[in-house]
DNA sequence: TAAAGAAATGATACAACATAACATTGAAGG
DNA sequence: CCTTCAATGTTATGTTGTATCATTTCTTTA
């Protein structure tokens, strides 16, 4: 019996989370998620349409991809990055726990994104800052623009 | 001699900032900025096209509005809110100083946005968090989703 | 002040991102 | 089976943003 690959495990974990929430993990959803996992960087919805239509016998349309992405975002398996109009798998796909506050750093040069868990102090500071102007926080996810390690060291050469 | 209104003062201040940076403050730019100031909430580029074409003898095209917005963003007189695909005037239009780190809270209910200056502690925490993963920050501006004071109190009725 | 150069805008076309609305298919439960 | 609801198909259209080349307007300077 063949050992499960890492991706198999991620997909299996994702399936469990979907089913636990009463959602189905259809073939289309599985394939879209797998493509996004393998990409290892943010993709647009239309990137995913192309990828799917190249790698599969079947065809999918943009409308369906958007619906599937919405579903995964609801399940917290995928995040949307509004500054890029792209989507990326949650870095906690392998974890059992549901993650809390996180943000993304986006590399201006290579476009890669990294999900960063907020430490308690940062969360606290942010919450205090927001509530000090009478605002009720619903979702703290955000993106910061900068240079990743790799690109920063290249740039300084 | 008529007293200058608040908006006149804001526009005058904006003009000075543009000229100090070697940019022109043309009539089109002035009118677009004035429309955005008067709106008092975020507008899309096409909202601004419509507003201009309704309120002016002349006509403007989307392309020009995008260029004007880019110019104002460069001048730090306008900010883009990527989660809304909308634009809003900087809350420091009346100040002489150039503002530093800030973020926006966006009301999920009414769509209003409020610009919040980051306090030193928050800036420090954020910088430390980012650099701890080897990332170099370029732009810390971001948006948080929630409920504004007015909408929160309505909702609890 | 006329010519040259640079900045701003016009005009047209199109690319990229996203949703509306209604029809059809397919899985799960009784 | 058959009902029901979730998921997807299908088509059309709305929204956001950029590319490209032409023209106008302002500024500089010879
Ligand atoms: Zn995540
Ligand atoms: Zn990079
Ligand atoms: Zn500002
Ligand atoms: Zn509100």
Coordinates of C-alpha atoms (C1' of nucleotides) and ligand atoms in Angstrom, one line a residue:
Chain A
X1 CA 0.0 0.0 0.0
X2 CA 1.4 3.3 -1.2
X3 CA 2.3 6.0 1.2
X4 CA 0.2 9.1 1.1
X5 CA 2.0 12.1 -0.3
X6 CA 2.0 15.4 1.5
X7 CA -0.6 16.8 -1.0
X8 CA -2.8 13.8 -0.5
X9 CA -2.8 14.5 3.2
X10 CA -3.6 18.1 2.7
X11 CA -6.5 17.2 0.5
X12 CA -7.7 14.6 2.9
X13 CA -7.6 17.1 5.7
X14 CA -9.4 19.6 3.6
X15 CA -12.1 17.1 2.8
X16 CA -12.7 16.4 6.4
X17 CA -13.0 20.1 7.2
X18 CA -15.6 20.5 4.4
X19 CA -17.6 17.5 5.5
X20 CA -17.5 18.6 9.1
X21 CA -19.1 21.8 7.9
X22 CA -21.7 20.0 5.9
X23 CA -20.2 20.7 2.5
X24 CA -19.2 18.3 -0.3
X25 CA -15.7 17.8 -1.5
X26 CA -16.5 17.2 -5.2
X27 CA -14.0 16.2 -7.8
X28 CA -14.0 19.7 -9.3
X29 CA -13.4 21.2 -5.9
X30 CA -10.7 18.7 -5.2
X31 CA -8.9 19.4 -8.4
X32 CA -9.1 23.2 -8.1
X33 CA -7.7 23.0 -4.6
X34 CA -4.9 20.6 -5.7
X35 CA -3.9 23.0 -8.5
X36 CA -3.8 25.8 -6.1
X37 CA -1.7 23.8 -3.6
X38 CA 0.8 22.8 -6.3
X39 CA 1.1 26.3 -7.6
X40 CA 2.7 27.4 -4.3
X41 CA 1.9 31.0 -5.0
X42 CA -1.2 33.1 -5.5
X43 CA -3.3 32.5 -8.6
X44 CA -6.1 34.4 -10.1
X45 CA -9.5 32.8 -10.7
X46 CA -8.8 32.8 -14.4
X47 CA -5.4 31.2 -13.8
X48 CA -7.2 28.4 -12.2
X49 CA -9.7 28.1 -15.1
X50 CA -6.8 27.7 -17.5
X51 CA -4.9 25.3 -15.3
X52 CA -7.9 23.1 -14.9
X53 CA -8.8 23.1 -18.5
X54 CA -5.2 22.2 -19.5
X55 CA -4.8 19.5 -16.9
X56 CA -8.2 17.8 -17.0
X57 CA -10.4 16.1 -19.6
X58 CA -13.3 18.1 -18.4
X59 CA -13.8 21.8 -18.8
X60 CA -14.7 24.4 -16.2
X61 CA -15.9 27.9 -16.4
X62 CA -15.0 31.1 -14.6
X63 CA -18.3 31.2 -12.8
X64 CA -17.8 27.8 -11.3
X65 CA -14.3 28.6 -10.2
X66 CA -15.5 31.7 -8.4
X67 CA -18.1 29.7 -6.7
X68 CA -15.6 27.0 -5.6
X69 CA -13.2 29.7 -4.4
X70 CA -16.0 31.3 -2.4
X71 CA -16.8 28.0 -0.8
X72 CA -13.2 27.4 0.2
X73 CA -12.9 30.9 1.6
X74 CA -15.9 30.1 3.7
X75 CA -14.2 26.9 4.8
X76 CA -11.1 28.9 5.6
X77 CA -9.1 26.7 3.3
X78 CA -8.3 29.5 0.9
X79 CA -7.6 33.2 1.3
X80 CA -8.2 36.0 -1.1
X81 CA -5.6 38.7 -1.5
X82 CA -7.4 41.8 -2.7
X83 CA -4.3 43.8 -3.5
X84 CA -3.4 41.1 -6.1
X85 CA -6.8 39.9 -7.1
X86 CA -5.5 36.4 -6.4
X87 CA -6.1 33.5 -4.2
X88 CA -3.8 31.3 -2.1
X89 CA -4.2 28.2 0.0
X90 CA -4.2 28.7 3.8
X91 CA -0.9 27.8 5.3
X92 CA -2.7 25.8 8.0
X93 CA -4.2 23.3 5.6
X94 CA -2.2 20.6 7.5
X95 CA -3.3 21.7 10.9
X96 CA -6.4 20.4 12.7
X97 CA -7.1 23.6 14.6
X98 CA -8.8 26.5 13.0
X99 CA -6.4 29.4 12.7
X100 CA -7.1 32.8 14.2
X101 CA -5.7 36.2 13.2
X102 CA -3.2 36.2 10.4
X103 CA -1.9 38.6 7.8
X104 CA 0.0 38.3 4.5
X105 CA 3.3 39.8 3.4
X106 CA 3.3 40.2 -0.4
X107 CA 6.6 40.5 -2.3
X108 CA 6.5 43.5 -4.7
X109 CA 9.1 41.8 -6.8
X110 CA 8.2 38.2 -7.2
X111 CA 4.5 38.4 -6.2
X112 CA 4.9 35.6 -3.6
X113 CA 2.8 35.8 -0.5
X114 CA 3.5 34.5 3.0
X115 CA 0.8 33.9 5.6
X116 CA 1.9 35.1 9.1
X117 CA 0.2 34.3 12.3
X118 CA -0.2 37.4 14.5
X119 CA 1.4 37.1 17.9
X120 CA -0.8 38.0 20.9
X121 CA 0.8 41.4 21.4
X122 CA 0.2 42.4 17.9
X123 CA -3.4 41.2 18.0
X124 CA -3.9 43.1 21.2
X125 CA -2.3 46.4 19.9
X126 CA -4.4 46.2 16.7
X127 CA -7.6 45.5 18.6
X128 CA -6.9 48.4 21.0
X129 CA -6.2 50.7 18.1
X130 CA -9.3 49.8 16.3
X131 CA -11.6 50.0 19.3
X132 CA -10.2 53.3 20.4
X133 CA -12.0 54.9 17.4
X134 CA -15.2 53.0 18.2
X135 CA -14.9 50.4 15.5
X136 CA -15.9 46.7 15.9
X137 CA -13.5 44.4 14.2
X138 CA -15.0 41.6 12.0
X139 CA -12.0 40.4 10.1
X140 CA -8.4 41.4 10.8
X141 CA -6.9 39.8 7.7
X142 CA -4.8 42.1 5.6
X143 CA -1.8 42.3 3.3
X144 CA 1.5 44.3 3.6
X145 CA 3.7 45.1 0.6
X146 CA 7.4 44.6 0.7
X147 CA 10.3 42.4 -0.4
X148 CA 10.8 38.8 0.5
X149 CA 14.1 37.5 1.8
X150 CA 15.2 36.2 -1.6
X151 CA 14.3 39.3 -3.6
X152 CA 15.8 41.6 -1.0
X153 CA 19.2 39.9 -1.1
X154 CA 19.2 39.8 -4.9
X155 CA 18.4 43.6 -4.9
X156 CA 21.3 44.4 -2.7
X157 CA 23.9 42.8 -5.0
Chain B
X1 CA -13.4 89.6 -0.1
X2 CA -15.1 86.2 0.5
X3 CA -13.8 83.9 3.2
X4 CA -12.2 80.7 2.0
X5 CA -14.3 77.6 2.7
X6 CA -12.8 74.5 4.2
X7 CA -12.8 72.8 0.9
X8 CA -11.0 75.8 -0.7
X9 CA -8.4 75.5 1.9
X10 CA -7.9 71.7 1.4
X11 CA -7.6 72.3 -2.4
X12 CA -5.2 75.1 -1.9
X13 CA -3.1 72.9 0.4
X14 CA -3.3 70.1 -2.2
X15 CA -2.1 72.4 -4.9
X16 CA 0.9 73.5 -2.9
X17 CA 1.9 69.9 -2.2
X18 CA 1.6 69.0 -5.9
X19 CA 3.6 72.0 -7.0
X20 CA 6.3 71.4 -4.3
X21 CA 6.7 67.9 -5.9
X22 CA 6.9 69.4 -9.4
X23 CA 3.5 68.4 -10.5
X24 CA 0.7 70.5 -12.0
X25 CA -2.6 71.1 -10.4
X26 CA -4.8 71.3 -13.5
X27 CA -8.5 72.1 -13.6
X28 CA -9.4 68.5 -14.2
X29 CA -7.3 67.4 -11.3
X30 CA -8.8 70.1 -9.1
X31 CA -12.3 69.1 -10.0
X32 CA -11.7 65.4 -9.5
X33 CA -10.2 66.0 -6.1
X34 CA -13.0 68.3 -5.1
X35 CA -15.6 65.7 -6.1
X36 CA -13.8 63.1 -4.0
X37 CA -13.5 65.5 -1.0
X38 CA -17.2 66.3 -1.2
X39 CA -18.3 62.7 -1.5
X40 CA -17.0 62.1 2.0
X41 CA -16.8 58.4 1.4
X42 CA -14.8 56.1 -1.0
X43 CA -15.7 56.2 -4.7
X44 CA -14.7 54.0 -7.6
X45 CA -12.9 55.5 -10.6
X46 CA -16.1 55.1 -12.6
X47 CA -18.1 56.9 -9.9
X48 CA -15.7 59.8 -10.4
X49 CA -16.2 59.7 -14.2
X50 CA -19.9 59.9 -13.8
X51 CA -19.7 62.6 -11.1
X52 CA -17.4 64.7 -13.3
X53 CA -19.5 64.3 -16.4
X54 CA -22.7 65.3 -14.6
X55 CA -21.3 68.3 -12.8
X56 CA -19.1 69.7 -15.5
X57 CA -19.5 71.1 -19.0
X58 CA -16.5 69.2 -20.1
X59 CA -16.3 65.4 -20.3
X60 CA -13.7 63.1 -18.9
X61 CA -12.8 59.5 -19.7
X62 CA -12.0 56.6 -17.4
X63 CA -8.4 56.5 -18.6
X64 CA -7.9 60.1 -17.5
X65 CA -9.5 59.5 -14.1
X66 CA -7.2 56.6 -13.5
X67 CA -4.2 58.7 -14.4
X68 CA -5.3 61.5 -12.1
X69 CA -5.9 59.1 -9.3
X70 CA -2.4 57.6 -9.8
X71 CA -1.0 61.0 -9.6
X72 CA -2.8 61.9 -6.4
X73 CA -1.8 58.5 -4.8
X74 CA 1.8 59.3 -5.7
X75 CA 1.3 62.7 -4.0
X76 CA -0.2 61.0 -1.0
X77 CA -3.4 63.0 -1.3
X78 CA -5.6 60.0 -2.1
X79 CA -5.5 56.4 -1.0
X80 CA -6.7 53.3 -2.8
X81 CA -8.7 50.8 -0.9
X82 CA -8.1 47.5 -2.7
X83 CA -10.8 45.5 -0.8
X84 CA -13.4 48.0 -2.1
X85 CA -11.7 48.9 -5.4
X86 CA -12.4 52.5 -4.3
X87 CA -10.5 55.7 -3.6
X88 CA -10.7 58.1 -0.7
X89 CA -9.0 61.4 0.1
X90 CA -6.3 61.3 2.7
X91 CA -7.5 62.5 6.0
X92 CA -4.4 64.6 6.4
X93 CA -5.2 66.9 3.4
X94 CA -5.4 69.8 5.8
X95 CA -2.1 69.0 7.5
X96 CA 1.3 70.4 6.4
X97 CA 3.3 67.4 7.5
X98 CA 3.5 64.2 5.4
X99 CA 1.8 61.4 7.3
X100 CA 3.5 58.2 8.1
X101 CA 1.9 54.8 8.8
X102 CA -1.8 54.5 8.7
X103 CA -4.5 52.0 8.1
X104 CA -8.2 52.0 7.3
X105 CA -11.2 50.5 9.0
X106 CA -14.0 49.8 6.5
X107 CA -17.5 49.4 7.6
X108 CA -19.1 46.2 6.2
X109 CA -22.5 47.7 6.5
X110 CA -22.3 51.3 5.2
X111 CA -19.0 51.1 3.3
X112 CA -17.6 54.1 5.0
X113 CA -13.8 54.1 5.6
X114 CA -11.9 55.8 8.3
X115 CA -8.1 56.5 8.2
X116 CA -6.3 55.7 11.4
X117 CA -2.8 56.8 12.3
X118 CA -0.8 53.9 13.7
X119 CA 0.5 54.6 17.2
X120 CA 4.3 54.0 17.7
X121 CA 3.7 50.7 19.6
X122 CA 1.6 49.3 16.9
X123 CA 4.1 50.3 14.2
X124 CA 6.9 48.7 16.2
X125 CA 5.0 45.5 16.8
X126 CA 4.1 45.2 13.1
X127 CA 7.6 45.9 12.0
X128 CA 9.0 43.3 14.4
X129 CA 6.5 40.8 13.3
X130 CA 7.3 41.4 9.6
X131 CA 11.0 41.4 10.0
X132 CA 11.0 38.2 12.1
X133 CA 10.1 36.3 9.0
X134 CA 12.8 38.1 7.0
X135 CA 10.6 40.5 5.1
X136 CA 11.4 44.1 4.2
X137 CA 8.4 46.3 4.6
X138 CA 7.7 48.8 1.8
X139 CA 4.2 50.0 2.5
X140 CA 2.3 49.3 5.7
X141 CA -1.1 50.6 4.5
X142 CA -3.9 48.1 4.9
X143 CA -7.6 47.8 5.5
X144 CA -9.6 46.1 8.3
X145 CA -13.2 45.0 8.0
X146 CA -15.7 45.7 10.7
X147 CA -18.6 47.9 11.8
X148 CA -18.5 51.6 12.4
X149 CA -19.9 53.2 15.5
X150 CA -23.1 54.2 13.9
X151 CA -23.9 50.9 12.2
X152 CA -22.9 48.9 15.3
X153 CA -25.3 50.7 17.5
X154 CA -28.1 50.4 15.0
X155 CA -27.4 46.7 14.7
X156 CA -27.8 46.1 18.4
X157 CA -31.3 47.6 18.6
Chain C
dT1 C1' 9.1 85.4 -28.8
dA2 C1' 9.5 81.3 -31.5
dA3 C1' 10.9 76.7 -31.2
dA4 C1' 11.7 72.7 -28.6
dG5 C1' 10.7 69.6 -25.0
dA6 C1' 8.0 67.7 -21.4
dA7 C1' 3.7 66.9 -19.0
dA8 C1' -1.1 66.1 -19.3
dT9 C1' -5.1 64.6 -21.6
dG10 C1' -7.9 62.6 -25.6
dA11 C1' -9.5 58.7 -28.0
dT12 C1' -10.0 54.0 -29.0
dA13 C1' -9.6 49.5 -28.0
dC14 C1' -9.2 45.8 -25.2
dA15 C1' -7.8 42.9 -21.1
dA16 C1' -8.8 41.2 -16.6
dC17 C1' -11.9 40.5 -12.8
dA18 C1' -16.4 39.4 -11.2
dT19 C1' -21.6 38.6 -10.8
dA20 C1' -26.7 37.8 -12.4
dA21 C1' -30.1 34.8 -13.7
dC22 C1' -32.0 30.7 -15.0
dA23 C1' -31.4 25.7 -16.5
dT24 C1' -29.6 21.2 -15.5
dT25 C1' -27.3 17.6 -13.0
dG26 C1' -26.3 14.7 -9.2
dA27 C1' -26.0 13.2 -4.5
dA28 C1' -28.4 12.1 0.1
dG29 C1' -32.2 10.8 2.7
dG30 C1' -36.8 9.1 3.4
Chain D
dC1 C1' -38.0 5.4 -6.4
dC2 C1' -38.8 10.1 -5.6
dT3 C1' -38.1 14.4 -3.4
dT4 C1' -35.1 17.9 -2.1
dC5 C1' -31.3 20.6 -2.1
dA6 C1' -26.5 21.4 -3.3
dA7 C1' -23.5 21.9 -7.0
dT8 C1' -22.5 23.0 -11.6
dG9 C1' -23.6 24.4 -16.5
dT10 C1' -24.6 28.2 -19.6
dT11 C1' -25.0 32.6 -21.3
dA12 C1' -24.8 37.2 -20.8
dT13 C1' -23.3 41.2 -18.8
dG14 C1' -21.3 44.4 -15.4
dT15 C1' -17.1 46.4 -13.3
dT16 C1' -12.3 47.5 -13.0
dG17 C1' -8.1 48.6 -15.1
dT18 C1' -4.4 49.1 -18.9
dA19 C1' -2.1 49.6 -23.7
dT20 C1' -1.2 52.6 -27.3
dC21 C1' -0.8 56.3 -30.1
dA22 C1' -2.4 61.1 -31.1
dT23 C1' -3.1 65.8 -29.6
dT24 C1' -3.1 69.6 -26.6
dT25 C1' -1.1 72.5 -23.2
dC26 C1' 2.5 74.2 -20.4
dT27 C1' 7.4 75.4 -19.5
dT28 C1' 12.0 76.2 -20.8
dT29 C1' 15.3 78.2 -23.3
dA30 C1' 17.7 79.7 -27.4
Ligands
LIG1 ZN1 -4.9 30.7 6.7
LIG2 ZN1 10.2 38.1 -3.7
LIG3 ZN1 -3.5 59.5 4.4
LIG4 ZN1 -21.1 51.8 9.0

